[in-house]
Short mmCIF file of C-alpha atoms and ligand atoms in Angstrom, two decimals:
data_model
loop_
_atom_site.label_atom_id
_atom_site.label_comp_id
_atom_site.label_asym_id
_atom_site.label_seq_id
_atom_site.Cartn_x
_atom_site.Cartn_y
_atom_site.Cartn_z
CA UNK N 12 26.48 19.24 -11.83
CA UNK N 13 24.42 22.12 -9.58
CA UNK N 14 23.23 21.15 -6.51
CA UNK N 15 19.28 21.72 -6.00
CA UNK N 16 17.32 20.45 -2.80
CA UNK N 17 15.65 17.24 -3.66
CA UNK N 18 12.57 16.54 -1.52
CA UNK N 19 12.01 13.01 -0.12
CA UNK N 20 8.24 12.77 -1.55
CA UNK N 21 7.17 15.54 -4.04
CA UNK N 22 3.31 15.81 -5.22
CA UNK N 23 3.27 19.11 -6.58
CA UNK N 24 5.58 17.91 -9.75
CA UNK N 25 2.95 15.77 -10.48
CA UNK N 26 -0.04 18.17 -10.00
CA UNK N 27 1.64 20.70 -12.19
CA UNK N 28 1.75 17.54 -14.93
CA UNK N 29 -2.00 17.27 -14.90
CA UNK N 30 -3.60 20.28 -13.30
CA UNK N 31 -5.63 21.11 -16.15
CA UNK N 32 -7.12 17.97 -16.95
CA UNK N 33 -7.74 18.03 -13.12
CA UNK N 34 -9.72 21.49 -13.40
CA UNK N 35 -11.79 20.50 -15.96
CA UNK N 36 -12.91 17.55 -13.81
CA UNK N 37 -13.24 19.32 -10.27
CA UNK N 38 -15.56 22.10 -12.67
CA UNK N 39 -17.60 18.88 -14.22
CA UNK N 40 -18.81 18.14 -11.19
CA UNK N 41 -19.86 21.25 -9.19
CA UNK N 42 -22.55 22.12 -10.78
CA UNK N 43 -24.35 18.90 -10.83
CA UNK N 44 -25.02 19.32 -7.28
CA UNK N 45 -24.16 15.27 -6.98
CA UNK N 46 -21.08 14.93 -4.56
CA UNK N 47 -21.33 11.53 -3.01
CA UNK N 48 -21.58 8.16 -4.45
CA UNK N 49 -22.69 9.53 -8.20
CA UNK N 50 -21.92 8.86 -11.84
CA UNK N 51 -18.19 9.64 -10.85
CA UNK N 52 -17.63 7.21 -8.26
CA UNK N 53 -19.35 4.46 -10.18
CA UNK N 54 -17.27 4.95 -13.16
CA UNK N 55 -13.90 5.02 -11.22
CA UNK N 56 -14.99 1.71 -9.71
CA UNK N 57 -15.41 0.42 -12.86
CA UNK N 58 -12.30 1.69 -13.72
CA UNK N 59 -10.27 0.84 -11.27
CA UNK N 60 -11.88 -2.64 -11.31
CA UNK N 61 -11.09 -3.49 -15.51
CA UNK N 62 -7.38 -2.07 -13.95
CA UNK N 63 -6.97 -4.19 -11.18
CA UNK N 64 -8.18 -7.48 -12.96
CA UNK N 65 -11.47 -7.82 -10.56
CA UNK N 66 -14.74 -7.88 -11.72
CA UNK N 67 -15.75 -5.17 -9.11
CA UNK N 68 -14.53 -2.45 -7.03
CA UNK N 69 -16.18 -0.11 -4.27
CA UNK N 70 -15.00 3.50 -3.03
CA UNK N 71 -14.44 3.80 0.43
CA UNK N 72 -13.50 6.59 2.73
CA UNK N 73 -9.74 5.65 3.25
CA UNK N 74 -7.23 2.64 2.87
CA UNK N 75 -8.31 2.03 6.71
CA UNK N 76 -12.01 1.66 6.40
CA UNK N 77 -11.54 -0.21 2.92
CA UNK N 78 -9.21 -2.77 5.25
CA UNK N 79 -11.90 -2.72 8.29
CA UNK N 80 -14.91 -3.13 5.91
CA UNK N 81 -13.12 -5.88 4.02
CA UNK N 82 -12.50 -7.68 7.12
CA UNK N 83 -16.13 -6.97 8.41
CA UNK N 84 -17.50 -8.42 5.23
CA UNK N 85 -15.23 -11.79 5.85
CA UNK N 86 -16.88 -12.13 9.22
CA UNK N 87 -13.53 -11.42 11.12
CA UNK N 88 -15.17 -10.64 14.87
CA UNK N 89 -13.97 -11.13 18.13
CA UNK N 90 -12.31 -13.85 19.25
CA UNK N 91 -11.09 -14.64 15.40
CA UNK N 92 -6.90 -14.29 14.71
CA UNK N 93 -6.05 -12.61 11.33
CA UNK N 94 -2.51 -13.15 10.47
CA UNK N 95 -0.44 -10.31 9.23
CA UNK N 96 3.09 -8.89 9.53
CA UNK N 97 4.87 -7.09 12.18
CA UNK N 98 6.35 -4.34 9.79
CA UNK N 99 3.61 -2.47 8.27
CA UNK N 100 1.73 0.58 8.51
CA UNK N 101 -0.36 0.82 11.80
CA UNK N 102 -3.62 0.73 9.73
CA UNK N 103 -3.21 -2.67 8.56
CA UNK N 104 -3.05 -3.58 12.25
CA UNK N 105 -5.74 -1.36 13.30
CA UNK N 106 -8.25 -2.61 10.82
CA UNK N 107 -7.70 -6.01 12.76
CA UNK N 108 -8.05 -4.42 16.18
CA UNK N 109 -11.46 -2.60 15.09
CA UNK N 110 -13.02 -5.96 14.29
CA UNK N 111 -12.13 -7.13 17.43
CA UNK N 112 -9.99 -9.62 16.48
CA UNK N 113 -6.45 -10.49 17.53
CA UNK N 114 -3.60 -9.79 14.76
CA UNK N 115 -1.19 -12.67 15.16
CA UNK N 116 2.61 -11.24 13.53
CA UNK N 117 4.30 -13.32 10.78
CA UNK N 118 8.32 -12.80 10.65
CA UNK N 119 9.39 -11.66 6.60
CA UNK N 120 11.46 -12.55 4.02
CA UNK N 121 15.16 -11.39 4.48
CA UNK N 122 15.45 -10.19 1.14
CA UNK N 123 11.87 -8.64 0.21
CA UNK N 124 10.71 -7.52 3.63
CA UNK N 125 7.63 -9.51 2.57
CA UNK N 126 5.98 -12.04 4.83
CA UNK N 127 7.49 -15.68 5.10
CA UNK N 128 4.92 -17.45 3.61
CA UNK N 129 6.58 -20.72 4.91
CA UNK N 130 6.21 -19.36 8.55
CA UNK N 131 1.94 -19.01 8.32
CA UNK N 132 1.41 -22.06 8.89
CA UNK N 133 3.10 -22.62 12.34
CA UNK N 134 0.83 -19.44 13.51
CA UNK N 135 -2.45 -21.08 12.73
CA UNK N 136 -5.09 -22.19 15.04
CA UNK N 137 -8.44 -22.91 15.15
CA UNK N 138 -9.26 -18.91 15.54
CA UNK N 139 -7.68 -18.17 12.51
CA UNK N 140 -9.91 -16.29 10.12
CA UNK N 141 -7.96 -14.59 7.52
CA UNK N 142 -4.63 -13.63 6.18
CA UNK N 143 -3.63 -10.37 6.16
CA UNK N 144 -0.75 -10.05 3.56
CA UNK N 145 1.05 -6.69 2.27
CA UNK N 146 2.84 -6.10 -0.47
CA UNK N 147 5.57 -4.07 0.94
CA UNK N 148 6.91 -1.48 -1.19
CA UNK N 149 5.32 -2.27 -4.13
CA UNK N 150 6.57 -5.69 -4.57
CA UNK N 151 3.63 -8.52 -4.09
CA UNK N 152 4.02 -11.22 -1.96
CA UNK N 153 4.67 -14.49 -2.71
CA UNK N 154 1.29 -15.52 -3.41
CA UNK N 155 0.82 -18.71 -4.78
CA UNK N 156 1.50 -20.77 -1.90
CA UNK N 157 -0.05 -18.13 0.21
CA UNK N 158 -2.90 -18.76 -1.74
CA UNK N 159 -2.93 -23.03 -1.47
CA UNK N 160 -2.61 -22.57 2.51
CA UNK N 161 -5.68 -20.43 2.65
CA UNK N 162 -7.74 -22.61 0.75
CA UNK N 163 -6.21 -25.74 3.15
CA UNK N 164 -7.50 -24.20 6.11
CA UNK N 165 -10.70 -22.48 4.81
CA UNK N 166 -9.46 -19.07 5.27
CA UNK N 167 -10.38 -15.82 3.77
CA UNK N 168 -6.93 -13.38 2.00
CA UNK N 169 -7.50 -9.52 2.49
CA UNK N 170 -4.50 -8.12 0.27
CA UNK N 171 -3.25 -5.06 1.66
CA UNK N 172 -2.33 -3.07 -1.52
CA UNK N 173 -1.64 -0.10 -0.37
CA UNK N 174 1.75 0.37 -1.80
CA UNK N 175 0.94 -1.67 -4.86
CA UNK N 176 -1.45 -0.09 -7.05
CA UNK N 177 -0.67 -1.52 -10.56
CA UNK N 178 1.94 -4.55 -8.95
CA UNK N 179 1.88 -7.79 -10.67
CA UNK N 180 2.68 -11.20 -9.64
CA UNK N 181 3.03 -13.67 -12.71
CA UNK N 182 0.79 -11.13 -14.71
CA UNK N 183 -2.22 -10.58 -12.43
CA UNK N 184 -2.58 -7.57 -10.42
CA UNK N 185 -2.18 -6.56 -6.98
CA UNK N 186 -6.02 -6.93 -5.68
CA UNK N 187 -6.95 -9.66 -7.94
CA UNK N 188 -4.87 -12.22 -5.91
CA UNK N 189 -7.20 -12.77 -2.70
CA UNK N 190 -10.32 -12.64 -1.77
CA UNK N 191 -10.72 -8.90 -1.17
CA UNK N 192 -7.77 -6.13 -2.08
CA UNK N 193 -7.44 -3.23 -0.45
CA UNK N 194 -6.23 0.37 -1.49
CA UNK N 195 -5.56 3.67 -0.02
CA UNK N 196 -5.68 6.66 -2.46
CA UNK N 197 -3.28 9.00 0.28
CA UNK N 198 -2.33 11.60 -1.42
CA UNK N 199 0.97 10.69 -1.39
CA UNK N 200 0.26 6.90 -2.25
CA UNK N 201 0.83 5.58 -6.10
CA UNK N 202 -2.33 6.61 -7.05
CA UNK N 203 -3.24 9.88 -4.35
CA UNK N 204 -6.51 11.59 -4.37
CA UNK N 205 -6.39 15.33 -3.20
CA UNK N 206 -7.89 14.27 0.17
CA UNK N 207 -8.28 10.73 1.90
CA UNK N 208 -9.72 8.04 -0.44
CA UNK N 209 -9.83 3.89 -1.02
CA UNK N 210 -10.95 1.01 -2.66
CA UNK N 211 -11.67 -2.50 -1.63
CA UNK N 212 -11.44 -4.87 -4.97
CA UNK N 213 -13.36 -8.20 -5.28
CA UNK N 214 -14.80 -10.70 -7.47
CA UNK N 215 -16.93 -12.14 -4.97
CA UNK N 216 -21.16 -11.15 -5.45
CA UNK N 217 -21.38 -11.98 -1.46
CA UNK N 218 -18.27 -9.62 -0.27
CA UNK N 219 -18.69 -6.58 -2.66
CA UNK N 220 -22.69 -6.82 -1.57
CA UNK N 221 -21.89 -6.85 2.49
CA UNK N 222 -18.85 -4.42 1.79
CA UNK N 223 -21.94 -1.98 -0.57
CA UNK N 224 -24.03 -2.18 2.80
CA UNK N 225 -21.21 -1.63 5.41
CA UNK N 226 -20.34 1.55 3.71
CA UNK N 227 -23.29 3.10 3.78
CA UNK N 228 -25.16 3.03 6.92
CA UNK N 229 -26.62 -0.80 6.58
CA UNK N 230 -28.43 -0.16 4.12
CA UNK N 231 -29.41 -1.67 0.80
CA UNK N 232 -32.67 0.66 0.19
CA UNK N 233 -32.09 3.98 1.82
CA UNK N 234 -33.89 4.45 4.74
CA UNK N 235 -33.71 0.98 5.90
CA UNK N 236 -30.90 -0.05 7.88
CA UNK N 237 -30.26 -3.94 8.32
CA UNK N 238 -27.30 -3.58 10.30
CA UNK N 239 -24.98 -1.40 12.20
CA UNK N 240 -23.24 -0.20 8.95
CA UNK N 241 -20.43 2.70 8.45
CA UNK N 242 -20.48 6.56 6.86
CA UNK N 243 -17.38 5.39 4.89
CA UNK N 244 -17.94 6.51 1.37
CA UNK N 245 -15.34 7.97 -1.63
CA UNK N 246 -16.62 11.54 -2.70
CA UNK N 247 -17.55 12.64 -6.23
CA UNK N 248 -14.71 15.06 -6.25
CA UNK N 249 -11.95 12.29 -5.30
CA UNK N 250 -13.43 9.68 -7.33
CA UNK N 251 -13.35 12.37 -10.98
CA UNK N 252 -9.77 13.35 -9.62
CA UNK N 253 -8.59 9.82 -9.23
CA UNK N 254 -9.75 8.67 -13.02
CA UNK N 255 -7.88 11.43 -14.14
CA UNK N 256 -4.87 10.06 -12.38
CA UNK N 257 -5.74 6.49 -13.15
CA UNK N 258 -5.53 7.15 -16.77
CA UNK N 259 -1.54 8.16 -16.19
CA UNK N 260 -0.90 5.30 -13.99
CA UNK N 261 1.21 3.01 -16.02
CA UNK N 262 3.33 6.10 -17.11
CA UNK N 263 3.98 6.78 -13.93
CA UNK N 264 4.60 3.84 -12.63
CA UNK N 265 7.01 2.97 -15.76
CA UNK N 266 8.56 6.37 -14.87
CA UNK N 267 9.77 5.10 -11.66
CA UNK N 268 10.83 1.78 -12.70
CA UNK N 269 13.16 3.65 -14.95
CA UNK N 270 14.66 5.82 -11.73
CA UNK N 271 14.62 2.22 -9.69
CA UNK N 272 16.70 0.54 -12.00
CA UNK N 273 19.41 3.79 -12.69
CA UNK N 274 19.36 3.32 -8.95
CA UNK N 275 20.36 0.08 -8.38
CA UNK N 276 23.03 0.13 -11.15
CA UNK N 277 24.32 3.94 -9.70
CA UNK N 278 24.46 2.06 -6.03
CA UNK N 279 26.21 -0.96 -7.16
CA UNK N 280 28.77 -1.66 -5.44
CA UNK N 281 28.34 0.41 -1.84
CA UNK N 282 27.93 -2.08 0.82
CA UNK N 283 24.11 -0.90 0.80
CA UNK N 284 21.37 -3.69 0.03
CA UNK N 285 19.03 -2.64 -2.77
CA UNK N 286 15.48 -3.51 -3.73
CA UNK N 287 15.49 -7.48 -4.83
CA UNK N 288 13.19 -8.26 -7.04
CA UNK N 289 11.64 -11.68 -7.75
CA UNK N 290 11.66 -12.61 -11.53
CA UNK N 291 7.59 -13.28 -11.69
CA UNK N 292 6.86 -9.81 -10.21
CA UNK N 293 6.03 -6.11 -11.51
CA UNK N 294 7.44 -3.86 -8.80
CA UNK N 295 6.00 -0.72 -8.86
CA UNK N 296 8.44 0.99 -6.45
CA UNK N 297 6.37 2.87 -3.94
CA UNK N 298 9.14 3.70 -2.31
CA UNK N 299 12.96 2.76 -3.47
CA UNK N 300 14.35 1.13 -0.46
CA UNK N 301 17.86 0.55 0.68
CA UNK N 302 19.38 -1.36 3.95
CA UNK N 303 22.56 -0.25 5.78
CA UNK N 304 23.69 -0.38 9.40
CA UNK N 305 24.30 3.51 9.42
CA UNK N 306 21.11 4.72 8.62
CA UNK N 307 20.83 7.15 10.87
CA UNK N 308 24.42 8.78 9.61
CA UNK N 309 23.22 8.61 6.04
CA UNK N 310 19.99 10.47 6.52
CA UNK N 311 21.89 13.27 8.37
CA UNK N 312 24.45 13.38 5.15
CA UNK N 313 21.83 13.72 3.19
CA UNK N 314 19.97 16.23 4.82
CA UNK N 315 22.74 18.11 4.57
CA UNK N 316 23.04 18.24 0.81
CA UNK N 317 19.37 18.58 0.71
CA UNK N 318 18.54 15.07 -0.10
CA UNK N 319 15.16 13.83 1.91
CA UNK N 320 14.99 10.55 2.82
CA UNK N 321 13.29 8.65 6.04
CA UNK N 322 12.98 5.35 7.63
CA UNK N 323 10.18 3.37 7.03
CA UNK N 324 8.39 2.17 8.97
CA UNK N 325 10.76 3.12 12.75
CA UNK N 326 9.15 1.21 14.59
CA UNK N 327 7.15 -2.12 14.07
CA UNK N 328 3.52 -2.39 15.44
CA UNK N 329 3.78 -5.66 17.73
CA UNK N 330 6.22 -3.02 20.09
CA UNK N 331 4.41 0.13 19.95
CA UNK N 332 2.68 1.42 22.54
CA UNK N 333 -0.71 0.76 21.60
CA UNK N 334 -0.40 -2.87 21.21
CA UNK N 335 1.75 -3.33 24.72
CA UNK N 336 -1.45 -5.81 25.97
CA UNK N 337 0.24 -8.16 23.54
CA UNK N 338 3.48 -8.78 25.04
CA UNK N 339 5.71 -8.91 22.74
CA UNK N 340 9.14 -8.71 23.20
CA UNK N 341 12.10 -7.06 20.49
CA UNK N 342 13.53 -10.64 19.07
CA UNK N 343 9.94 -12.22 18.61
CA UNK N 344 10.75 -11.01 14.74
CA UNK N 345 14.20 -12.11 14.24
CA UNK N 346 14.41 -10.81 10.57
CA UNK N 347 11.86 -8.17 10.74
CA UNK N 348 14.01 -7.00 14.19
CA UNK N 349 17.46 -6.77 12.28
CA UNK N 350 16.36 -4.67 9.63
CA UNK N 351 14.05 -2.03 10.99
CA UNK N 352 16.89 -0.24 11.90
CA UNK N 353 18.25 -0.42 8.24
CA UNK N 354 15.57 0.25 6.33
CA UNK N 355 15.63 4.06 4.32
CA UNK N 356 13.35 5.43 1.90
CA UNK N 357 15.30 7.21 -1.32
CA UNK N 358 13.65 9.88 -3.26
CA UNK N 359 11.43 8.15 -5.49
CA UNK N 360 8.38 9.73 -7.45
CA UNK N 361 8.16 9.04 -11.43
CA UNK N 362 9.13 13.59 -11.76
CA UNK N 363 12.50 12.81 -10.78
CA UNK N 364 15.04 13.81 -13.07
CA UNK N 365 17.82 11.72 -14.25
CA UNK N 366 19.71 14.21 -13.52
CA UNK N 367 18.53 14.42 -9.59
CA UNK N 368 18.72 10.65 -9.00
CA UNK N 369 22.10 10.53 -10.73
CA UNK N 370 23.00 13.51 -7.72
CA UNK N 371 21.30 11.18 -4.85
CA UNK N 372 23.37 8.24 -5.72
CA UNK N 373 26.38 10.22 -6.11
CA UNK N 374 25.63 11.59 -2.38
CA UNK N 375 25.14 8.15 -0.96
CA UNK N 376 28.57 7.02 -2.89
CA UNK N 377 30.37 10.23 -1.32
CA UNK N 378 28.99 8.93 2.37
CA UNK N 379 30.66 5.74 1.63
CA UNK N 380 33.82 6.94 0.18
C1 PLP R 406 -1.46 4.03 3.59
C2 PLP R 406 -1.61 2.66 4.11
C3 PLP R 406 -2.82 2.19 4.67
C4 PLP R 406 -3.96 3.09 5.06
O1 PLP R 406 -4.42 3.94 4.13
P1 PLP R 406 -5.12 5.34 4.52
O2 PLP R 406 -5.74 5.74 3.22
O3 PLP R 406 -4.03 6.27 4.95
O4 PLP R 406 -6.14 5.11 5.57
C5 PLP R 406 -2.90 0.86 5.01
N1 PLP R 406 -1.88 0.01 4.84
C6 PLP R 406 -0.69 0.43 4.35
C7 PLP R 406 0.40 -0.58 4.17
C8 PLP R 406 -0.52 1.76 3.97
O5 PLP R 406 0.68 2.15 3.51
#
């Protein structure tokens, strides 16, 4: 077997895939002089809304705003809590701070590095407003009993889907669970514009209308501003981009299921932990996880046969430097705590070659030899 470099993440593969589908769409548009909110972004949302299971979607400006606007539209403010996890992206945090409103950390699951659903309710008070969950990897969280305490204690679920474009959870799709979902289109996310992008899903009238009005400057009739509203809004170009890609999404996403599972069989064995993977959910493998001790020993092997791979995320957001006014201490999170140092990221992008994952696993099976 030859040895070739094998990049952590990889977009280029799949721009060389589609490139000329992607061409003709870019050229569509151009010359219609229409670049923001047109006949392109109206058809993605519809799109992405008949994909996702909701009766509605709305282009936004980033995975960010479409978390900050979602929350907006719930009527998170200050003084409200909004309960989330401790091990996520800094946006899904952020989102919370912008409103004004205090995140409150949830520890996870050992096993999926999802939240603990049976741990919410000990963190609810009367300031609670919503629930925050993300579906880490690409696996969704348990949502069903997620779902029962929300409706309990009158609270609103923003699903941060940001890995989990096309995840199911007993046949329904990631977005379609809570009240609101919420997407990033990254470039380098599951379904990556070629510049920032999101989408905030719904099948509530009264969210997508206040979520329609906070992206566009307050307004419902232009040139009349209700409220303080946002500039947040998907462009033409990203939106005919991103339902070319849309149409390849279930490909893709079967692509790297495929690499997933040659994974875990090729890794059987090492005294790694691989991805587990409840029986009533579609994991779409964002990112192919694996746990060990010596992380920081593996990643250097690797580099060194040209292998990219990363932690992910290094450090959690309740002890980063931003959110110090909290005070939290390392140990608050006893299961999130005593993997962060575990956690790496594998090559995983659905142009892999069978014969490149088969020379990744072979690499991590030399480390532990
Ligand atoms: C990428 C990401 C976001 C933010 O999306 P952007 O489009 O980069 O603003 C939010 N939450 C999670 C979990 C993400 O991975």
């Amino acid at each position: 077997m030859s040895e070739i470099a094998i990049p952590g993440e990889n977009i280029t593969r799949q721009y060389e895939r589609i490139k000329d589908e992607v061409a003709a769409a870019i050229a569509e548009v151009l010359p219609t002089g229409t670049y923001v909110l047109g006949p392109n972004v109206r058809a993605f949302e519809e799109e992405f809304a008949a994909y996702c299971q909701t009766r509605y979607a709305v282009g936004i400006s980033s995975g960010t705003e479409a978390l900050h606007l979602a929350l907006l539209a719930c009527g998170v403010g200050p003084g409200d809590e909004v309960i989330t996890v401790p091990n996520t992206y800094i946006a899904t945090v952020f989102a919370i701070s912008y409103c004004g409103a205090k995140p409150v950390f949830v520890d996870v699951e050992p096993d999926t590095f999802n939240i603990d659903v049976s741990s919410i309710e000990a963190k609810i008070t009367s300031r609670t407003r919503a629930i925050l969950p993300v579906h880490m990897y690409g696996q969704i969280v348990d949502m069903d009993p997620l779902l029962e305490l929300a409706r309990k204690y009158k609270l609103w679920v923003v699903e941060d889907a940001a890995h989990a474009h096309g995840a199911e959870y007993k046949g329904r799709r990631a977005g379609s669970l809570g009240d609101v979902g919420c997407f990033s289109f990254y470039p380098g996310k599951l379904l990556g514009a070629y510049g920032d992008g999101g989408a905030v899903t719904t099948s509530n009238e009264m969210l997508l209308d206040r979520i329609r009005v906070l992206r566009y400057m307050g307004q419902h009739k232009k040139y009349l501003h209700e409220i303080i509203g946002y500039q947040e809004r998907l462009d033409e170009i990203q939106a005919a981009i991103l339902r070319v890609k849309l149409r390849h999404l279930d490909t893709w996403i079967e692509e790297r299921r495929r690499w997933a599972a040659l994974y875990d069989q090729l890794l059987a064995g090492l005294p790694v932990v691989t991805p587990q993977v409840r029986s009533h959910v579609r994991h779409v493998y964002y990112v192919y996880t694996i746990r060990t001790p010596r992380r920081e020993e593996l990643i250097e092997f690797l580099a060194a046969r040209g292998i990219g791979s990363w932690p992910m995320y290094p450090l959690e957001v309740p002890y980063q430097p931003a959110y110090q006014h909290l005070g939290h201490k390392f140990g608050d999170f006893p299961v999130a705590d005593s993997h962060v140092s575990e956690i790496l990221c594998l090559p995983m992008y659905a142009e892999l070659t069978e014969q490149e994952v088969r020379q990744v696993a072979a690499a991590v099976r030399e480390f532990f030899a």
